[in-house]
CSV table of C-alpha atoms in Angstrom, one decimal:
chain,number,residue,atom,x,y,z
A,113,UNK,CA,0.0,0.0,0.0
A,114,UNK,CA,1.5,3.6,-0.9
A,115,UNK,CA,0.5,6.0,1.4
A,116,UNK,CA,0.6,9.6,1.0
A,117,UNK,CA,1.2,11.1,4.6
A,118,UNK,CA,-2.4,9.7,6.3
A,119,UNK,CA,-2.4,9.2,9.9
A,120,UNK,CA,-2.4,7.1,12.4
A,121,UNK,CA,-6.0,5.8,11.9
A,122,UNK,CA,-4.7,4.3,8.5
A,123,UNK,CA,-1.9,2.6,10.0
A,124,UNK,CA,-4.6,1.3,12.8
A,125,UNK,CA,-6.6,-0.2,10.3
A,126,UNK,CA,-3.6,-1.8,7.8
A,127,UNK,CA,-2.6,-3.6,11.0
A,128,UNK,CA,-6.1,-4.9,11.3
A,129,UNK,CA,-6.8,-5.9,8.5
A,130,UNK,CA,-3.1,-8.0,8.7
A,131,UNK,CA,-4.6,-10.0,11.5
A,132,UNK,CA,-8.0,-10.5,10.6
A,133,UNK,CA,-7.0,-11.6,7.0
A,134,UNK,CA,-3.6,-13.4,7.6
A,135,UNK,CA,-2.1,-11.1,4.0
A,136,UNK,CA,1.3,-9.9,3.7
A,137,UNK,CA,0.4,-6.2,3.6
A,138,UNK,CA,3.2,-3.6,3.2
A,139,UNK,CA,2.6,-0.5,3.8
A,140,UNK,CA,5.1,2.5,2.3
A,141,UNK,CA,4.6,5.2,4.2
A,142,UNK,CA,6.2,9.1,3.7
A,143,UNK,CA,4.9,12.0,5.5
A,144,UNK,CA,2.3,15.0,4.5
A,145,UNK,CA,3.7,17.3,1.9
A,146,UNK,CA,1.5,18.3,-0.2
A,147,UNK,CA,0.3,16.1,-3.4
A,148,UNK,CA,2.9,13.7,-3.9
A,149,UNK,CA,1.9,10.7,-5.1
A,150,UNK,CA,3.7,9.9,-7.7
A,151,UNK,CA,6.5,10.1,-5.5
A,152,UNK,CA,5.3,7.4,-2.8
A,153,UNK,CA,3.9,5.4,-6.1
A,154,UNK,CA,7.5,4.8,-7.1
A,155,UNK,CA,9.1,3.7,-3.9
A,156,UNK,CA,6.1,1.0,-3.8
A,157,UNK,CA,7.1,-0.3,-7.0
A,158,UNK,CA,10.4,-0.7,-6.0
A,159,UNK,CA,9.3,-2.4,-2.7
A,160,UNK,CA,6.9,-4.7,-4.9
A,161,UNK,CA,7.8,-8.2,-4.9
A,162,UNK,CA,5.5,-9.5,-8.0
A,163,UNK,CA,6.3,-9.9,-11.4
A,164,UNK,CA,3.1,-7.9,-12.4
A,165,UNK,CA,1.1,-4.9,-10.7
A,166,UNK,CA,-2.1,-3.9,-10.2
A,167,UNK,CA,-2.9,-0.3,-9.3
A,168,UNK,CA,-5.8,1.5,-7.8
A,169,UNK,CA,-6.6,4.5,-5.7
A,170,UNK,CA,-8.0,5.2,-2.0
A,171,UNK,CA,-11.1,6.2,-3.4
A,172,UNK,CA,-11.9,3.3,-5.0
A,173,UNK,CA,-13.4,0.3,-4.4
A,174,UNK,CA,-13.1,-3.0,-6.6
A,175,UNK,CA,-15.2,-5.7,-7.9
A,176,UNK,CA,-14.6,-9.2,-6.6
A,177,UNK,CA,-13.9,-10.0,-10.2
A,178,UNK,CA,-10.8,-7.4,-10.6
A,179,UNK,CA,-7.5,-8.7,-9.8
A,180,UNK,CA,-8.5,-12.2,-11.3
A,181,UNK,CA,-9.6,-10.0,-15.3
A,182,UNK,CA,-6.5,-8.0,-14.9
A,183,UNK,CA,-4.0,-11.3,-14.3
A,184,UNK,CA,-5.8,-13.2,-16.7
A,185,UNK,CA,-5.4,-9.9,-19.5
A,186,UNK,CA,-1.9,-9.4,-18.6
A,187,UNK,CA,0.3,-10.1,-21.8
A,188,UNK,CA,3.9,-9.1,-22.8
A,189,UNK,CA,3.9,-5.7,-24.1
A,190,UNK,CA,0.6,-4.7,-22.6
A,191,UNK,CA,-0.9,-2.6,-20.0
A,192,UNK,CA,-4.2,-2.8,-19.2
A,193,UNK,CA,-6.2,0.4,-18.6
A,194,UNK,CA,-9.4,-0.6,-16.8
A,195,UNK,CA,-12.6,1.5,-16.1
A,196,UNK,CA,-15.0,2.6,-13.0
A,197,UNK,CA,-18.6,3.3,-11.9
A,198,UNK,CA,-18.9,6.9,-10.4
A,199,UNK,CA,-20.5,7.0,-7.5
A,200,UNK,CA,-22.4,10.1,-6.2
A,201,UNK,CA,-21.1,11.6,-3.0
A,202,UNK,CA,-24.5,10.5,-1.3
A,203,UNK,CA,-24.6,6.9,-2.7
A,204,UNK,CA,-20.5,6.6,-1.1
A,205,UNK,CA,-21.7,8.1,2.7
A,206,UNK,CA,-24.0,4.6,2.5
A,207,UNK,CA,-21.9,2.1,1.5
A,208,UNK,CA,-21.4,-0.6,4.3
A,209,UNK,CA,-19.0,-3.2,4.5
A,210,UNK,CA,-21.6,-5.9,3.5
A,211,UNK,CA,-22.3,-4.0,0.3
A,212,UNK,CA,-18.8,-4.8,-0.3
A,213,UNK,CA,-18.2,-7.9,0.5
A,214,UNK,CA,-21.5,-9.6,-1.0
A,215,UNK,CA,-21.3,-7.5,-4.4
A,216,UNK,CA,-24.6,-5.6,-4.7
A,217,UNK,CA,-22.6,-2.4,-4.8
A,218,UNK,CA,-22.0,-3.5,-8.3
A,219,UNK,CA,-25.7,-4.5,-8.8
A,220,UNK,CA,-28.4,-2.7,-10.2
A,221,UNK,CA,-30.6,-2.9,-7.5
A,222,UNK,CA,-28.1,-1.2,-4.5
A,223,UNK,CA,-26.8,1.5,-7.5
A,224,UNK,CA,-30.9,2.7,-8.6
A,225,UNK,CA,-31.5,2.5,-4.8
A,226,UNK,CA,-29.1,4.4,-3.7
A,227,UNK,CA,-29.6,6.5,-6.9
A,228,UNK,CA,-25.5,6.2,-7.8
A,229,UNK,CA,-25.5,5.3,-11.0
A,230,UNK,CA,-26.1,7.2,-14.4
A,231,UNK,CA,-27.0,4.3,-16.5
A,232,UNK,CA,-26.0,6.1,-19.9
A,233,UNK,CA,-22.7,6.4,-18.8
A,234,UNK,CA,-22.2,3.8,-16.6
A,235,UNK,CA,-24.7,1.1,-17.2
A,236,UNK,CA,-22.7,-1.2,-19.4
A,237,UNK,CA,-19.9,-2.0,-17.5
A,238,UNK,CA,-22.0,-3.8,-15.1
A,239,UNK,CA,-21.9,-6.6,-17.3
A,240,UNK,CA,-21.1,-9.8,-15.7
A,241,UNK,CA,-20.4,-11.3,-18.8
A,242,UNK,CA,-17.4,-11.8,-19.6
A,243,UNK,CA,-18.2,-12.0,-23.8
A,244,UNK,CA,-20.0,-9.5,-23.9
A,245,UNK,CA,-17.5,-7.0,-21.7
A,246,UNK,CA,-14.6,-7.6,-24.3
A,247,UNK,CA,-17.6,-7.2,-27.1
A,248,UNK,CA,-17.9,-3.7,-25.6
A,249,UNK,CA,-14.9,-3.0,-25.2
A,250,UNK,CA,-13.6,-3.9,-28.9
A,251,UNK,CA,-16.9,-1.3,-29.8
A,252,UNK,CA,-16.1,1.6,-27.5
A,253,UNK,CA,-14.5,5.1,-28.9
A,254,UNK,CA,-12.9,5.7,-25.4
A,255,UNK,CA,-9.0,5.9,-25.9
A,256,UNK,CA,-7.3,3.3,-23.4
A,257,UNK,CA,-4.8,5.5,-21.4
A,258,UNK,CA,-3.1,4.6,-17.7
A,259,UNK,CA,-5.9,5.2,-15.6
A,260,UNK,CA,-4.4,6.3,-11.7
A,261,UNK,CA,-7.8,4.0,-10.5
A,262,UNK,CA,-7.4,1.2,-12.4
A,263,UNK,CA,-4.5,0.0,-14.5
A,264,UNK,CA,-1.9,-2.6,-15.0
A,265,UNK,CA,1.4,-3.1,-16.1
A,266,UNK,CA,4.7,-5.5,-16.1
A,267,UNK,CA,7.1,-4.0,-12.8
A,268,UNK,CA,10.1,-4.5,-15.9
A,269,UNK,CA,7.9,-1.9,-17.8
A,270,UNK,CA,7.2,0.6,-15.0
A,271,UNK,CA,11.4,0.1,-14.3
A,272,UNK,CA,11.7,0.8,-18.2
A,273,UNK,CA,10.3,3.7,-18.4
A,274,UNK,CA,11.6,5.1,-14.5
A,275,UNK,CA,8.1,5.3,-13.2
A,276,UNK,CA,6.1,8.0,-12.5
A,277,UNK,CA,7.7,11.6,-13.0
A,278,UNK,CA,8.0,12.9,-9.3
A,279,UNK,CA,7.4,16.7,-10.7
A,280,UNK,CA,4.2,16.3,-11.4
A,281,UNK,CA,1.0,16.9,-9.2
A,282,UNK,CA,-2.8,16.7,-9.9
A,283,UNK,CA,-4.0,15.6,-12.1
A,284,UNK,CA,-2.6,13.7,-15.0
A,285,UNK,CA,-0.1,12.8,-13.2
A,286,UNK,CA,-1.5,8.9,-14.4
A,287,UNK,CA,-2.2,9.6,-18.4
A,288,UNK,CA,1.7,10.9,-18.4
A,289,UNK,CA,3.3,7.3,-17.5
A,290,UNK,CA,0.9,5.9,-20.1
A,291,UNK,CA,2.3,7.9,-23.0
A,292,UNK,CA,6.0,7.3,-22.0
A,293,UNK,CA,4.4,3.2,-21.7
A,294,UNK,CA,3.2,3.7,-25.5
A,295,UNK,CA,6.0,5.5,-26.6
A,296,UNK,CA,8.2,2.5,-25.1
A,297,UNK,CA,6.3,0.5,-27.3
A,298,UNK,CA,4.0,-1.1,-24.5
A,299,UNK,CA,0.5,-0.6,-25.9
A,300,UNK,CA,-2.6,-0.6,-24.1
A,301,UNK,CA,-5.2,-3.1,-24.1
A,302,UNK,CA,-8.8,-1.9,-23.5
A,303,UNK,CA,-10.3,-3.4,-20.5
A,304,UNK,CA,-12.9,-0.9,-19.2
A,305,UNK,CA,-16.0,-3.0,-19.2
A,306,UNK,CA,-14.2,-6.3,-18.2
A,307,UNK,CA,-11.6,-4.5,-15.1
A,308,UNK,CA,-14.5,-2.6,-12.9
A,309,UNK,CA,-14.1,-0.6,-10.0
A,310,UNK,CA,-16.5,2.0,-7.7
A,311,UNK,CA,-15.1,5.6,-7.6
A,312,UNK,CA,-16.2,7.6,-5.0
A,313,UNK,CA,-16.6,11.2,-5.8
A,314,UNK,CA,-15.0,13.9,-3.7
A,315,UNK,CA,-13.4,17.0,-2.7
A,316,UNK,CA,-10.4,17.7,-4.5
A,317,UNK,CA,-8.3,20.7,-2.1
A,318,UNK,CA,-5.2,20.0,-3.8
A,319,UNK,CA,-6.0,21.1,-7.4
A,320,UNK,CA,-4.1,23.9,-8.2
A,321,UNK,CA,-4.5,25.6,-11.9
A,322,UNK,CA,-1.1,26.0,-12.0
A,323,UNK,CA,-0.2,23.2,-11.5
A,324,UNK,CA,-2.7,21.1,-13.8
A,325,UNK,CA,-0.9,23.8,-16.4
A,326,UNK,CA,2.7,22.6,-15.4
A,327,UNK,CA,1.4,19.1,-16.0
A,328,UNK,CA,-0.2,19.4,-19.2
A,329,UNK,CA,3.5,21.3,-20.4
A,330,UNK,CA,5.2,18.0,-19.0
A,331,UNK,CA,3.1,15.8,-20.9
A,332,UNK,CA,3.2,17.6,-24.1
A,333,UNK,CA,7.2,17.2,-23.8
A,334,UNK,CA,6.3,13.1,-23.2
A,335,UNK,CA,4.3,13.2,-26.4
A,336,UNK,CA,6.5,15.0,-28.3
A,337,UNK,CA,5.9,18.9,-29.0
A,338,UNK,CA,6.0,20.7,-32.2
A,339,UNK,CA,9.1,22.2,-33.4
A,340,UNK,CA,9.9,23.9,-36.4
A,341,UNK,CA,11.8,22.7,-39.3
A,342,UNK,CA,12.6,25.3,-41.6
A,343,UNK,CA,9.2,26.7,-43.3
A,344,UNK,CA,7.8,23.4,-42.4
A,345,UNK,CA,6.3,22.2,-38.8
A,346,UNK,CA,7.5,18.6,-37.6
A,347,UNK,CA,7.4,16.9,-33.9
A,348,UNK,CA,10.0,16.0,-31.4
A,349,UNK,CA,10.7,12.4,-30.7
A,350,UNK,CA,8.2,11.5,-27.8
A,351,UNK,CA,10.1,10.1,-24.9
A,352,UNK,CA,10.0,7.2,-23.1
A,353,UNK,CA,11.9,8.0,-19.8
A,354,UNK,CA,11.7,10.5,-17.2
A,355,UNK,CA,14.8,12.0,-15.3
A,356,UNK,CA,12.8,12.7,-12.2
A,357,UNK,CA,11.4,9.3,-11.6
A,358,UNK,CA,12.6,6.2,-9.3
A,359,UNK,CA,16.0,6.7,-10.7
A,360,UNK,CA,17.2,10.2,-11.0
A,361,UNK,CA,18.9,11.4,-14.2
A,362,UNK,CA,19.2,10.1,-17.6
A,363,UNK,CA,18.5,6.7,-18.4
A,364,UNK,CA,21.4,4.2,-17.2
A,365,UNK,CA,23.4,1.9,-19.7
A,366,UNK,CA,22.0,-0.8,-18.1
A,367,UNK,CA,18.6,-1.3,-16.8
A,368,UNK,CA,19.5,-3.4,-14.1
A,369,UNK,CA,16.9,-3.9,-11.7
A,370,UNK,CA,19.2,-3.6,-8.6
A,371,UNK,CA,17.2,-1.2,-6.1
């Protein structure tokens, strides 16, 4: 678990959940200053001991079905950029554990109840179906990206590209690794109906308009920005590394995974 500088209560209830469920839990800790998660996010990939990792944020809660879709997607060259149901401020304040642990939070019946769900947007990837999820998501327009709440990837690829760049703040902070991924040459694979989780909607204190412009600057460097070429307009190389992520500097000569 990375944790961004939460209290003591958090650490209260990581230690009981240790002895009520008998998992190996770590939890990377770093204190309160400011937004920096992409910082703490690269220190638990380093401390990760799997092969493959699965990441999700605190406000979000998944479906029983989401760690087994997101092993059984996981290919070389891949990430897999999954997708959530947003929940209203009202329909999170009455979520109980139960809801949780039985599934109905993902069911119709809790989500009209609790009037959480907006069945245009959201509706779809309810489907329990396992067909007809990858049927949707062959159809869908969305763009897969690296999605902070639910996404995917090979440790060897988060290590290949340094992880997330420790400048940035909210929000984008997620799309950013994604393009360096794709410009790496790890594509994504679509999973947004198939990989579900609840997002709880929320105050956001820490968004800052300068800093969402700082962020958007940063990722147009990752994409690769325009730059003249005599009367003609071309674009810089994208890149695929960052000199402010687990490793600082340029890229190493050998990618060594000796941390």
């Amino acid at each position: 678990m990375a944790d961004d500088g939460s209290g003591a209560e958090t650490r209260d209830r990581i230690e009981r959940l240790r002895a009520s469920t008998g998992l190996a839990i770590s939890h990377i800790w770093q204190e309160d200053d400011g937004f920096r998660k992409c910082r703490i996010l690269n220190r638990a990939i380093v401390e990760a001991r799997g092969d493959y990792l699965i990441l999700s944020d605190g406000d979000c809660i998944p479906r029983d079905d989401f760690v087994d879709t997101h092993a059984r997607l996981a290919r070389p060259g891949f990430f897999v950029s999954g997708g959530r149901v947003r929940l209203s401020r009202v329909a999170g304040s009455r979520i109980e554990r139960e809801d949780v642990l039985d599934g109905s939070l993902f069911e119709p019946p809790w989500l009209d109840e609790t009037g959480a769900l907006n069945r245009k947007r959201d509706g779809r990837k309810l489907s329990r179906s396992p067909r007809r999820a990858a049927w949707l998501d062959r159809l869908t327009t969305t763009r897969a990206t690296w999605n902070g709440h639910n996404a995917s990837a090979w440790k060897a690829d988060f290590l290949r590209v340094n992880g997330f760049d420790e400048r940035m703040t909210y929000p984008v902070e997620d799309r950013e690794l994604g393009e360096r991924l794709r410009n790496a040459g790890i594509r994504p694979l679509q999973a947004r109906h198939r990989a579900v989780c609840a997002h709880v909607e929320h105050d956001r204190p820490w968004l800052d308009p300068d800093a969402q412009a700082t962020n958007e600057r940063l990722r147009a460097e990752t994409r690769g920005v325009p730059r003249p070429l005599g009367i003609f307009q071309g674009f810089g190389r994208g890149r695929d590394w960052t000199e402010h992520g687990i490793r600082k500097g340029p890229r190493p000569r050998s990618l060594a995974t000796d941390f």
